[in-house]
């Protein structure tokens, strides 16, 4: 470690009103400040949104021909053993429902057939961890198409000492992060089976890997790099359980990083900075729908992009217009249905609601969104189905993911433009305006369609709908310039660094202007629901050498806010990664401190 010229780039301290509420257009500048600030402001001009709606579909600038459908044509119609439909009106038991021919008839096999170890005829188990590793090793070993590089990375191990594999596919000269970054091609990350009891995503990613290297998707690598993590939770897959070995849900761990599985994915994203992250899940084929509504979900796929506080507007727009809308159409073209991700939920007052995917920044969808990636979850109707309808479930994933890869290939330049703008715009927000600490869904009147568990017929459900597409601010505070952390907060610093945040170490003692946190009730101060118990106290404090500073003038600033504002459900103070409220403070003007390099 050595001191360096550690004064941070200038921030617009104490100039509220500098930016408009949207897009950072500079206006209403106080005259004396105007000249000095204009240069800084103009570094984040608002690019015109490259609309895909008003322009007729452009001829592809570079012809990348990707034939569809995928898989191999099905020679013989699948043999299904029909069981009699249950008479209408009978209470539905799970086993009966899943084998009910009238319901099954709504989900016929696709016209293609996919082949992986776990999809072989007569198999009762899905692809094992050993088979998955062998499949990826065989693919990476070649033969590879001319110019294509394939590297199998060992990200793990998992808690159960299983390897977590990532397959990097590129036409760049190398497979390391620098080679991909210099390739002028956007990188896409596909994640499968964060939940061990959701096998279709994993099987689909094995198919995708094969199609990208030896099949009809290979031309896409002329325009994009692809990284596949087919099985993020190998222990859960082996046990057939949702969670990781220590009981933590991997897909609630992408901010706190308590599991080695989440840390492995975080390091991969930090190093490769994908522009698009697709997270393949399954959702219960009966579950709460059957228990609470005596109905069955009817959609092949539930889809949702990142919906959390402080999501950059352009990333959301790209997710909606460039990915979600074309994906819905691609699924329709294959006879596959989709809806927004949702699950029946019960409000604290006991009322039934349909809740879209959560707004907290702890799942992969939202955490990657706050890393300024377009981030979507695709969940197929699959949990508890075993091998039932597995070809259709895999086909649903392959169709949706292929469409997203194609969208990325067609819009590579525009995606880079959005990322560049959003990185700069987020950086420039430091010290200004308000930042949202917590957001919640907006209640809507929106009917959903379900299936009758006895007859398989459509049934309209009029259940209040909680939309995550329009988030309401539940809690906000003035946006600081950064966060100060005590020398003892090394665990938090390690996690923030893994998330890709820049953390600086204070080399020499100095003074900073801060808002400190005070808890009305000391016992409640580190509880997730402590928001009412925390007040802010403005003062100048001396900070010691060896303490830390997390500046907000950096592209991933909103991840720092999600982790470091106390009193939110997934903050580092709420979960003991920062022991005491006095170990952190909000820095309210650009500090003049000397920093040193972190090892
Ligand atoms: Zn899942």
Coordinates of C-alpha atoms and ligand atoms in Angstrom, one line a residue:
X1 CA 0.0 0.0 0.0
X2 CA 1.2 3.5 -0.7
X3 CA -0.2 7.0 -0.7
X4 CA -1.2 8.4 -4.0
X5 CA -2.9 11.6 -5.2
X6 CA -6.0 10.6 -3.4
X7 CA -8.3 13.6 -3.8
X8 CA -11.5 12.4 -5.5
X9 CA -12.8 13.9 -8.7
X10 CA -14.9 17.0 -7.9
X11 CA -18.5 16.5 -7.0
X12 CA -21.3 19.1 -7.0
X13 CA -21.5 19.5 -3.3
X14 CA -24.3 21.7 -2.0
X15 CA -25.8 22.6 -5.3
X16 CA -29.4 21.3 -5.1
X17 CA -31.4 22.1 -8.2
X18 CA -28.4 21.5 -10.4
X19 CA -30.0 18.5 -12.0
X20 CA -33.5 18.1 -13.2
X21 CA -35.5 15.2 -11.6
X22 CA -34.8 13.2 -14.7
X23 CA -31.8 12.5 -16.8
X24 CA -29.4 15.0 -15.2
X25 CA -30.1 17.9 -17.6
X26 CA -28.4 20.9 -16.0
X27 CA -30.6 23.9 -15.5
X28 CA -31.3 26.7 -13.0
X29 CA -27.6 27.1 -12.2
X30 CA -26.7 29.9 -9.8
X31 CA -24.9 32.4 -12.0
X32 CA -21.6 32.3 -10.1
X33 CA -21.4 28.6 -10.1
X34 CA -22.6 28.1 -13.7
X35 CA -19.3 28.4 -15.5
X36 CA -17.4 26.2 -13.1
X37 CA -20.1 23.5 -13.2
X38 CA -21.1 23.5 -16.8
X39 CA -18.2 21.5 -17.9
X40 CA -18.9 18.8 -15.3
X41 CA -22.6 18.8 -16.1
X42 CA -22.0 18.5 -19.8
X43 CA -20.1 15.3 -19.3
X44 CA -23.4 13.6 -18.9
X45 CA -25.5 14.7 -21.8
X46 CA -28.8 12.8 -22.2
X47 CA -28.6 10.8 -25.4
X48 CA -31.8 10.4 -27.4
X49 CA -33.5 7.2 -26.6
X50 CA -32.9 5.0 -29.6
X51 CA -36.5 4.0 -30.0
X52 CA -37.3 0.7 -31.5
X53 CA -41.0 1.4 -31.7
X54 CA -41.4 4.3 -34.1
X55 CA -38.9 3.1 -36.7
X56 CA -39.9 0.2 -38.9
X57 CA -37.9 -2.9 -38.1
X58 CA -34.4 -2.1 -39.6
X59 CA -32.7 -4.4 -41.9
X60 CA -30.1 -6.1 -39.7
X61 CA -26.9 -4.1 -40.2
X62 CA -24.7 -7.1 -40.3
X63 CA -26.6 -10.3 -41.3
X64 CA -26.5 -12.7 -38.4
X65 CA -28.7 -15.6 -39.5
X66 CA -29.9 -17.6 -36.5
X67 CA -32.4 -20.3 -37.6
X68 CA -35.2 -21.2 -35.3
X69 CA -36.6 -23.4 -33.8
X70 CA -33.8 -25.1 -32.0
X71 CA -33.3 -28.6 -30.9
X72 CA -33.9 -31.5 -33.2
X73 CA -37.2 -32.0 -35.0
X74 CA -39.4 -34.5 -33.2
X75 CA -39.8 -37.6 -35.4
X76 CA -42.4 -39.4 -33.3
X77 CA -45.1 -37.7 -31.3
X78 CA -44.4 -38.1 -27.6
X79 CA -46.2 -40.9 -26.0
X80 CA -48.3 -39.6 -23.2
X81 CA -50.2 -41.8 -20.9
X82 CA -53.5 -39.9 -20.5
X83 CA -55.2 -40.1 -17.1
X84 CA -58.9 -39.3 -16.9
X85 CA -59.9 -35.7 -16.3
X86 CA -61.2 -35.2 -12.8
X87 CA -64.9 -34.2 -12.6
X88 CA -65.4 -30.5 -12.2
X89 CA -66.0 -29.3 -8.7
X90 CA -63.9 -31.9 -6.9
X91 CA -61.4 -30.6 -4.4
X92 CA -58.0 -30.9 -6.0
X93 CA -55.2 -32.9 -4.5
X94 CA -51.6 -32.2 -5.6
X95 CA -50.9 -35.6 -7.1
X96 CA -54.2 -35.8 -8.9
X97 CA -53.7 -32.3 -10.3
X98 CA -50.3 -32.8 -11.7
X99 CA -51.3 -36.0 -13.5
X100 CA -54.7 -34.7 -14.5
X101 CA -54.9 -35.2 -18.3
X102 CA -57.2 -32.2 -18.8
X103 CA -54.5 -29.9 -17.3
X104 CA -51.7 -31.7 -19.0
X105 CA -53.5 -31.2 -22.4
X106 CA -52.9 -27.5 -21.9
X107 CA -49.1 -28.1 -22.1
X108 CA -48.3 -30.3 -25.1
X109 CA -44.7 -31.2 -25.9
X110 CA -43.0 -28.9 -28.4
X111 CA -42.2 -29.8 -32.0
X112 CA -38.5 -30.2 -31.1
X113 CA -36.7 -32.5 -28.7
X114 CA -33.7 -31.6 -26.7
X115 CA -30.9 -33.9 -25.5
X116 CA -28.9 -33.6 -22.4
X117 CA -27.9 -36.3 -19.9
X118 CA -30.9 -35.4 -17.7
X119 CA -33.3 -35.3 -20.6
X120 CA -32.6 -38.9 -21.8
X121 CA -35.6 -41.2 -22.0
X122 CA -36.3 -43.3 -19.0
X123 CA -34.2 -41.0 -16.7
X124 CA -35.6 -40.3 -13.3
X125 CA -32.8 -37.9 -12.3
X126 CA -31.8 -34.7 -14.0
X127 CA -28.2 -34.1 -15.1
X128 CA -25.9 -34.8 -12.2
X129 CA -23.2 -32.4 -11.2
X130 CA -20.6 -34.8 -12.6
X131 CA -22.4 -35.2 -15.9
X132 CA -22.8 -31.4 -16.1
X133 CA -19.1 -30.9 -15.6
X134 CA -18.3 -33.5 -18.2
X135 CA -20.8 -31.9 -20.7
X136 CA -19.1 -28.5 -20.4
X137 CA -15.5 -30.0 -20.5
X138 CA -16.4 -31.9 -23.7
X139 CA -17.8 -28.7 -25.3
X140 CA -14.8 -26.6 -24.3
X141 CA -12.3 -29.2 -25.5
X142 CA -13.6 -28.8 -29.0
X143 CA -13.6 -29.0 -31.9
X144 CA -14.4 -25.3 -31.9
X145 CA -15.6 -23.2 -34.8
X146 CA -12.8 -21.2 -36.3
X147 CA -11.9 -18.1 -34.2
X148 CA -14.0 -19.2 -31.2
X149 CA -12.5 -19.5 -27.8
X150 CA -14.1 -21.5 -25.0
X151 CA -12.9 -21.6 -21.4
X152 CA -14.3 -23.5 -18.5
X153 CA -13.8 -21.5 -15.3
X154 CA -14.1 -23.1 -11.8
X155 CA -15.8 -20.5 -9.7
X156 CA -16.6 -22.6 -6.7
X157 CA -16.4 -24.5 -4.7
X158 CA -19.8 -24.6 -3.2
X159 CA -20.4 -25.2 0.5
X160 CA -20.5 -28.9 -0.3
X161 CA -17.2 -28.7 -2.2
X162 CA -18.9 -29.1 -5.6
X163 CA -17.4 -27.0 -8.4
X164 CA -19.4 -24.1 -9.8
X165 CA -18.7 -23.9 -13.5
X166 CA -18.8 -21.0 -15.8
X167 CA -18.3 -21.5 -19.6
X168 CA -16.9 -18.4 -21.4
X169 CA -17.6 -18.3 -25.1
X170 CA -16.1 -15.6 -27.3
X171 CA -14.5 -14.7 -30.6
X172 CA -12.0 -12.4 -28.7
X173 CA -8.4 -13.5 -28.8
X174 CA -8.6 -14.6 -25.1
X175 CA -11.2 -15.5 -22.5
X176 CA -10.0 -13.3 -19.7
X177 CA -12.1 -10.2 -18.7
X178 CA -9.7 -7.8 -20.5
X179 CA -9.9 -9.7 -23.8
X180 CA -13.7 -9.6 -23.6
X181 CA -13.8 -6.0 -22.6
X182 CA -11.6 -5.1 -25.6
X183 CA -13.6 -7.2 -28.0
X184 CA -16.2 -4.4 -28.8
X185 CA -18.9 -7.0 -28.2
X186 CA -21.3 -6.9 -25.3
X187 CA -21.1 -9.7 -22.8
X188 CA -24.2 -11.7 -21.7
X189 CA -24.3 -13.8 -18.6
X190 CA -26.8 -16.7 -18.3
X191 CA -27.4 -18.1 -14.8
X192 CA -29.2 -21.4 -14.2
X193 CA -30.5 -23.2 -11.1
X194 CA -29.8 -20.8 -8.3
X195 CA -32.6 -22.9 -6.7
X196 CA -31.8 -26.6 -6.7
X197 CA -35.4 -27.7 -7.2
X198 CA -35.7 -25.8 -10.5
X199 CA -33.9 -28.0 -13.0
X200 CA -35.2 -26.8 -16.4
X201 CA -33.0 -23.7 -16.4
X202 CA -29.9 -25.8 -15.9
X203 CA -30.9 -28.3 -18.6
X204 CA -31.7 -25.4 -21.0
X205 CA -28.3 -23.8 -20.4
X206 CA -26.6 -27.0 -21.3
X207 CA -28.6 -27.0 -24.6
X208 CA -27.7 -23.3 -25.1
X209 CA -24.0 -24.0 -24.6
X210 CA -24.1 -26.7 -27.2
X211 CA -26.1 -24.7 -29.7
X212 CA -23.7 -21.7 -29.3
X213 CA -20.6 -23.9 -29.9
X214 CA -21.8 -26.5 -32.3
X215 CA -25.3 -25.6 -33.3
X216 CA -27.4 -22.9 -35.0
X217 CA -26.6 -20.2 -32.4
X218 CA -22.9 -20.1 -33.2
X219 CA -23.2 -17.1 -35.5
X220 CA -24.3 -15.0 -32.5
X221 CA -20.7 -15.1 -31.2
X222 CA -19.8 -12.8 -34.0
X223 CA -21.7 -10.1 -32.2
X224 CA -21.7 -11.0 -28.5
X225 CA -19.7 -12.8 -25.8
X226 CA -21.7 -15.3 -23.7
X227 CA -20.9 -16.7 -20.2
X228 CA -23.0 -19.5 -19.0
X229 CA -23.3 -20.7 -15.3
X230 CA -25.7 -23.6 -15.8
X231 CA -25.9 -24.5 -12.2
X232 CA -25.2 -21.8 -9.6
X233 CA -26.3 -24.0 -6.7
X234 CA -24.9 -27.5 -7.2
X235 CA -25.5 -28.6 -3.6
X236 CA -29.2 -27.7 -3.9
X237 CA -29.4 -29.5 -7.2
X238 CA -27.9 -32.6 -5.8
X239 CA -30.3 -32.6 -2.8
X240 CA -33.3 -31.5 -4.9
X241 CA -33.8 -28.5 -2.5
X242 CA -34.3 -24.8 -3.1
X243 CA -31.6 -23.4 -0.8
X244 CA -27.9 -23.7 -0.5
X245 CA -26.4 -26.3 1.9
X246 CA -26.5 -23.9 4.9
X247 CA -30.1 -23.1 4.3
X248 CA -29.6 -19.6 2.8
X249 CA -31.6 -18.9 -0.3
X250 CA -28.9 -18.0 -2.9
X251 CA -31.3 -15.6 -4.6
X252 CA -31.7 -13.5 -1.5
X253 CA -27.9 -13.2 -1.0
X254 CA -26.6 -11.0 -3.8
X255 CA -26.1 -8.0 -1.6
X256 CA -25.0 -9.5 1.7
X257 CA -22.9 -12.3 0.0
X258 CA -23.0 -14.7 3.0
X259 CA -22.7 -17.8 0.8
X260 CA -19.7 -18.8 -1.3
X261 CA -22.1 -19.4 -4.2
X262 CA -23.2 -15.7 -4.2
X263 CA -19.6 -14.5 -3.8
X264 CA -18.6 -16.6 -6.8
X265 CA -21.3 -15.0 -9.0
X266 CA -20.5 -11.6 -7.7
X267 CA -16.8 -11.9 -8.6
X268 CA -17.7 -13.2 -12.0
X269 CA -20.0 -10.1 -12.7
X270 CA -17.4 -7.7 -11.2
X271 CA -14.7 -9.1 -13.5
X272 CA -16.7 -9.4 -16.7
X273 CA -19.3 -6.6 -16.3
X274 CA -22.0 -8.2 -18.5
X275 CA -24.4 -5.8 -20.2
X276 CA -27.2 -8.4 -19.9
X277 CA -27.9 -10.9 -17.2
X278 CA -30.5 -13.6 -17.6
X279 CA -31.5 -15.6 -14.6
X280 CA -33.4 -18.9 -15.4
X281 CA -35.8 -20.2 -12.7
X282 CA -38.9 -22.3 -12.4
X283 CA -42.1 -21.4 -10.4
X284 CA -44.5 -23.8 -8.6
X285 CA -46.9 -25.6 -10.9
X286 CA -49.4 -25.8 -8.0
X287 CA -48.1 -24.3 -4.8
X288 CA -49.9 -21.2 -3.4
X289 CA -52.2 -21.1 -6.4
X290 CA -53.7 -24.4 -5.5
X291 CA -53.6 -23.9 -1.7
X292 CA -55.0 -20.3 -1.6
X293 CA -57.1 -20.1 -4.8
X294 CA -57.9 -23.8 -5.7
X295 CA -56.5 -22.9 -9.1
X296 CA -53.4 -23.6 -11.1
X297 CA -51.1 -21.2 -12.8
X298 CA -51.5 -21.3 -16.6
X299 CA -48.4 -19.6 -18.0
X300 CA -45.4 -21.3 -19.5
X301 CA -43.2 -18.5 -18.4
X302 CA -43.3 -15.7 -15.8
X303 CA -41.0 -12.8 -16.7
X304 CA -39.7 -9.7 -14.9
X305 CA -36.8 -7.3 -15.2
X306 CA -35.0 -5.5 -12.4
X307 CA -37.5 -3.5 -10.3
X308 CA -35.9 -1.9 -7.3
X309 CA -35.3 1.5 -5.8
X310 CA -32.9 3.8 -7.9
X311 CA -32.9 1.7 -11.0
X312 CA -31.5 3.8 -13.9
X313 CA -34.4 4.7 -16.1
X314 CA -32.6 3.9 -19.4
X315 CA -31.8 0.4 -18.2
X316 CA -35.4 -0.2 -17.3
X317 CA -36.5 1.1 -20.7
X318 CA -34.0 -1.1 -22.5
X319 CA -35.2 -4.1 -20.5
X320 CA -38.9 -3.3 -21.4
X321 CA -38.6 -2.4 -25.1
X322 CA -35.5 -4.4 -26.2
X323 CA -36.0 -7.5 -24.2
X324 CA -39.3 -8.1 -22.5
X325 CA -41.6 -7.1 -25.5
X326 CA -39.7 -9.2 -28.1
X327 CA -39.4 -12.1 -25.7
X328 CA -43.1 -12.2 -25.2
X329 CA -43.6 -12.3 -28.9
X330 CA -41.0 -15.0 -29.5
X331 CA -42.7 -17.2 -26.9
X332 CA -46.1 -16.6 -28.5
X333 CA -44.6 -17.6 -31.9
X334 CA -43.8 -20.9 -30.4
X335 CA -47.2 -21.3 -28.8
X336 CA -45.9 -20.5 -25.3
X337 CA -47.7 -18.2 -23.0
X338 CA -46.2 -15.7 -20.5
X339 CA -47.2 -13.2 -17.9
X340 CA -45.3 -10.9 -15.5
X341 CA -43.7 -12.8 -12.6
X342 CA -46.2 -13.0 -9.7
X343 CA -47.1 -15.2 -6.8
X344 CA -50.2 -15.3 -4.6
X345 CA -49.4 -13.6 -1.3
X346 CA -51.2 -12.7 1.8
X347 CA -51.2 -9.1 3.1
X348 CA -50.5 -8.5 6.9
X349 CA -54.3 -8.0 7.2
X350 CA -54.9 -11.4 5.7
X351 CA -56.1 -10.3 2.3
X352 CA -55.1 -12.3 -0.7
X353 CA -53.0 -10.4 -3.3
X354 CA -50.9 -11.2 -6.4
X355 CA -47.4 -9.9 -5.7
X356 CA -44.9 -9.4 -8.5
X357 CA -41.2 -10.2 -7.9
X358 CA -39.9 -8.3 -4.9
X359 CA -38.4 -4.9 -4.9
X360 CA -35.6 -5.5 -2.5
X361 CA -32.0 -5.4 -3.9
X362 CA -31.0 -8.8 -2.6
X363 CA -31.9 -11.0 -5.6
X364 CA -29.8 -11.5 -8.7
X365 CA -32.4 -9.7 -10.9
X366 CA -32.3 -6.5 -8.9
X367 CA -28.6 -6.6 -7.7
X368 CA -27.5 -6.9 -11.3
X369 CA -29.8 -4.1 -12.3
X370 CA -28.1 -1.8 -9.8
X371 CA -24.8 -2.9 -11.5
X372 CA -26.3 -1.1 -14.6
X373 CA -26.9 -4.4 -16.5
X374 CA -30.2 -5.2 -18.2
X375 CA -31.3 -8.0 -16.0
X376 CA -34.3 -10.3 -16.4
X377 CA -35.6 -13.4 -14.7
X378 CA -37.4 -16.1 -16.8
X379 CA -39.3 -18.6 -14.7
X380 CA -41.0 -21.7 -16.2
X381 CA -43.9 -23.5 -14.7
X382 CA -41.9 -26.4 -13.2
X383 CA -41.5 -26.7 -9.4
X384 CA -42.9 -30.1 -8.3
X385 CA -43.5 -31.3 -11.8
X386 CA -40.5 -33.7 -11.8
X387 CA -39.9 -34.7 -15.5
X388 CA -43.5 -33.8 -16.5
X389 CA -43.5 -31.4 -19.5
X390 CA -39.7 -31.1 -19.2
X391 CA -39.2 -30.7 -23.0
X392 CA -41.7 -27.9 -23.0
X393 CA -40.1 -26.2 -20.0
X394 CA -36.7 -26.4 -21.6
X395 CA -38.1 -25.2 -24.9
X396 CA -39.6 -22.2 -23.1
X397 CA -36.2 -21.3 -21.6
X398 CA -34.3 -21.8 -24.8
X399 CA -36.8 -19.7 -26.8
X400 CA -36.7 -16.8 -24.3
X401 CA -33.0 -16.9 -23.8
X402 CA -32.2 -17.2 -27.5
X403 CA -34.5 -14.2 -28.1
X404 CA -32.5 -12.2 -25.6
X405 CA -29.2 -13.1 -27.1
X406 CA -30.5 -12.1 -30.5
X407 CA -31.8 -8.8 -29.1
X408 CA -28.3 -8.2 -27.7
X409 CA -26.6 -9.0 -31.0
X410 CA -28.9 -6.6 -32.9
X411 CA -28.4 -3.7 -30.5
X412 CA -24.8 -4.1 -29.4
X413 CA -23.9 -0.5 -30.1
X414 CA -27.0 1.0 -28.4
X415 CA -26.5 -1.2 -25.3
X416 CA -22.9 0.1 -25.0
X417 CA -24.3 3.6 -25.3
X418 CA -26.8 3.1 -22.6
X419 CA -24.3 1.5 -20.3
X420 CA -21.8 4.4 -20.8
X421 CA -24.5 7.0 -20.2
X422 CA -25.9 5.3 -17.1
X423 CA -22.5 4.8 -15.6
X424 CA -21.6 8.5 -16.0
X425 CA -25.1 9.7 -15.0
X426 CA -25.1 7.7 -11.8
X427 CA -21.6 8.9 -11.0
X428 CA -22.7 12.5 -11.4
X429 CA -25.6 12.2 -9.0
X430 CA -23.4 12.1 -5.9
X431 CA -24.1 14.7 -3.3
X432 CA -27.4 15.8 -5.0
X433 CA -31.1 15.5 -4.3
X434 CA -32.7 12.6 -2.7
X435 CA -31.9 8.9 -2.9
X436 CA -34.6 6.2 -2.3
X437 CA -33.8 3.8 0.5
X438 CA -36.8 1.6 0.0
X439 CA -39.5 1.2 -2.6
X440 CA -42.7 -0.9 -2.7
X441 CA -45.2 -2.0 -5.3
X442 CA -48.2 -0.1 -6.5
X443 CA -51.6 -1.8 -6.1
X444 CA -53.5 -2.2 -9.3
X445 CA -56.8 -3.7 -10.5
X446 CA -55.6 -6.3 -12.9
X447 CA -57.2 -9.7 -13.4
X448 CA -55.1 -12.8 -14.0
X449 CA -56.0 -16.0 -15.8
X450 CA -55.5 -19.3 -14.1
X451 CA -56.5 -22.9 -14.8
X452 CA -59.3 -24.9 -13.2
X453 CA -57.5 -27.8 -11.5
X454 CA -60.2 -30.2 -12.4
X455 CA -61.2 -29.3 -16.0
X456 CA -58.0 -27.5 -17.1
X457 CA -60.2 -24.7 -18.4
X458 CA -59.2 -21.0 -18.1
X459 CA -60.5 -19.2 -15.1
X460 CA -60.3 -15.4 -14.5
X461 CA -59.1 -14.4 -11.1
X462 CA -60.0 -11.0 -9.8
X463 CA -57.3 -10.6 -7.1
X464 CA -55.7 -7.3 -6.3
X465 CA -52.3 -7.0 -8.1
X466 CA -49.2 -5.5 -6.6
X467 CA -47.2 -4.0 -9.5
X468 CA -43.4 -3.8 -9.2
X469 CA -43.3 -2.0 -12.5
X470 CA -44.5 1.2 -10.8
X471 CA -42.6 1.5 -7.5
X472 CA -43.6 3.9 -4.8
X473 CA -41.0 5.5 -2.5
X474 CA -41.4 4.2 1.0
X475 CA -38.3 5.8 2.5
X476 CA -35.8 8.4 1.1
X477 CA -33.0 10.6 2.5
X478 CA -30.8 13.3 1.0
X479 CA -28.1 11.7 -1.2
X480 CA -24.7 11.8 0.4
X481 CA -21.4 12.2 -1.3
X482 CA -20.3 8.8 0.1
X483 CA -20.1 6.7 3.2
X484 CA -17.4 6.6 5.9
X485 CA -16.7 3.2 7.5
X486 CA -14.7 2.5 10.7
X487 CA -11.4 0.6 10.4
X488 CA -13.2 -2.5 11.9
X489 CA -15.7 -2.7 9.0
X490 CA -13.4 -5.0 7.1
X491 CA -16.1 -7.6 6.4
X492 CA -18.3 -4.9 4.8
X493 CA -15.4 -3.6 2.7
X494 CA -14.6 -7.1 1.5
X495 CA -18.3 -7.6 0.3
X496 CA -18.5 -4.2 -1.3
X497 CA -15.3 -4.8 -3.2
X498 CA -16.7 -8.2 -4.4
X499 CA -19.8 -6.3 -5.7
X500 CA -17.5 -4.2 -7.8
X501 CA -17.5 -1.1 -5.7
X502 CA -14.5 1.1 -5.3
X503 CA -13.6 1.5 -1.6
X504 CA -10.8 3.8 -0.5
X505 CA -8.7 3.6 2.6
X506 CA -7.9 6.8 4.6
X507 CA -4.1 7.2 4.7
X508 CA -3.9 10.2 7.0
X509 CA -6.3 11.4 9.7
X510 CA -8.7 14.2 8.5
X511 CA -12.0 16.0 9.1
X512 CA -15.2 15.3 7.2
X513 CA -18.7 16.7 7.3
X514 CA -21.1 13.8 8.1
X515 CA -24.6 12.9 9.0
X516 CA -24.2 10.3 11.8
X517 CA -26.9 7.8 12.6
X518 CA -28.5 7.9 16.1
X519 CA -30.8 5.2 17.3
X520 CA -33.7 6.2 19.6
X521 CA -33.7 2.6 20.9
X522 CA -30.2 1.0 20.9
X523 CA -31.6 -2.5 20.8
X524 CA -33.7 -1.7 17.7
X525 CA -31.1 0.1 15.8
X526 CA -29.7 -2.8 13.9
X527 CA -33.0 -4.5 13.2
X528 CA -34.4 -4.5 9.7
X529 CA -37.5 -2.6 10.7
X530 CA -35.5 0.1 12.5
X531 CA -36.3 2.8 10.0
X532 CA -38.4 4.9 12.4
X533 CA -35.8 4.6 15.2
X534 CA -32.9 6.2 13.3
X535 CA -32.3 9.9 13.1
X536 CA -29.5 11.8 11.4
X537 CA -27.1 14.2 13.2
X538 CA -25.0 16.6 11.2
X539 CA -21.5 17.3 12.5
X540 CA -17.8 17.5 11.5
X541 CA -15.8 14.5 12.7
X542 CA -12.2 13.4 12.6
X543 CA -11.7 10.2 10.8
X544 CA -8.6 8.0 11.6
X545 CA -6.1 6.5 9.2
X546 CA -7.1 3.0 8.3
X547 CA -10.8 3.8 8.1
X548 CA -12.6 3.6 4.8
X549 CA -14.5 5.8 2.3
X550 CA -17.0 4.5 -0.2
X551 CA -17.6 7.4 -2.7
X552 CA -20.9 7.7 -4.5
X553 CA -19.4 9.3 -7.6
X554 CA -19.0 5.8 -9.1
X555 CA -21.1 3.8 -11.5
X556 CA -22.4 1.3 -8.9
X557 CA -23.3 3.9 -6.3
X558 CA -26.8 2.6 -5.8
X559 CA -25.5 -0.7 -4.7
X560 CA -23.5 1.1 -2.0
X561 CA -26.7 2.9 -0.9
X562 CA -28.6 -0.4 -0.8
X563 CA -25.9 -1.9 1.4
X564 CA -25.0 1.0 3.6
X565 CA -28.1 2.9 4.6
X566 CA -29.1 1.5 8.0
X567 CA -32.7 0.7 8.7
X568 CA -33.5 -1.0 5.4
X569 CA -34.4 -4.7 5.3
X570 CA -31.2 -5.9 3.6
X571 CA -28.6 -3.4 4.8
X572 CA -25.3 -4.4 6.2
X573 CA -26.1 -2.9 9.6
X574 CA -29.4 -4.9 9.7
X575 CA -27.4 -8.1 9.1
X576 CA -24.4 -7.6 11.3
X577 CA -21.8 -7.0 8.6
X578 CA -21.4 -3.6 10.2
X579 CA -21.6 -4.1 13.9
X580 CA -22.7 -0.7 15.2
X581 CA -24.3 2.4 13.8
X582 CA -21.3 4.4 15.1
X583 CA -19.1 2.4 12.6
X584 CA -20.6 4.3 9.7
X585 CA -21.7 7.8 8.6
X586 CA -23.0 9.5 5.6
X587 CA -20.4 11.9 4.2
X588 CA -22.2 15.1 3.2
X589 CA -19.5 17.1 1.3
X590 CA -16.7 16.0 -0.9
X591 CA -13.9 15.0 1.6
X592 CA -10.4 16.4 1.2
X593 CA -8.6 13.3 2.4
X594 CA -5.5 11.4 1.4
X595 CA -6.3 7.8 0.4
X596 CA -4.1 4.8 -0.1
X597 CA -4.4 1.8 -2.4
X598 CA -6.2 -1.2 -1.2
X599 CA -4.4 -4.5 -1.7
Ligands
LIG1 ZN1 -36.1 -19.9 -8.4

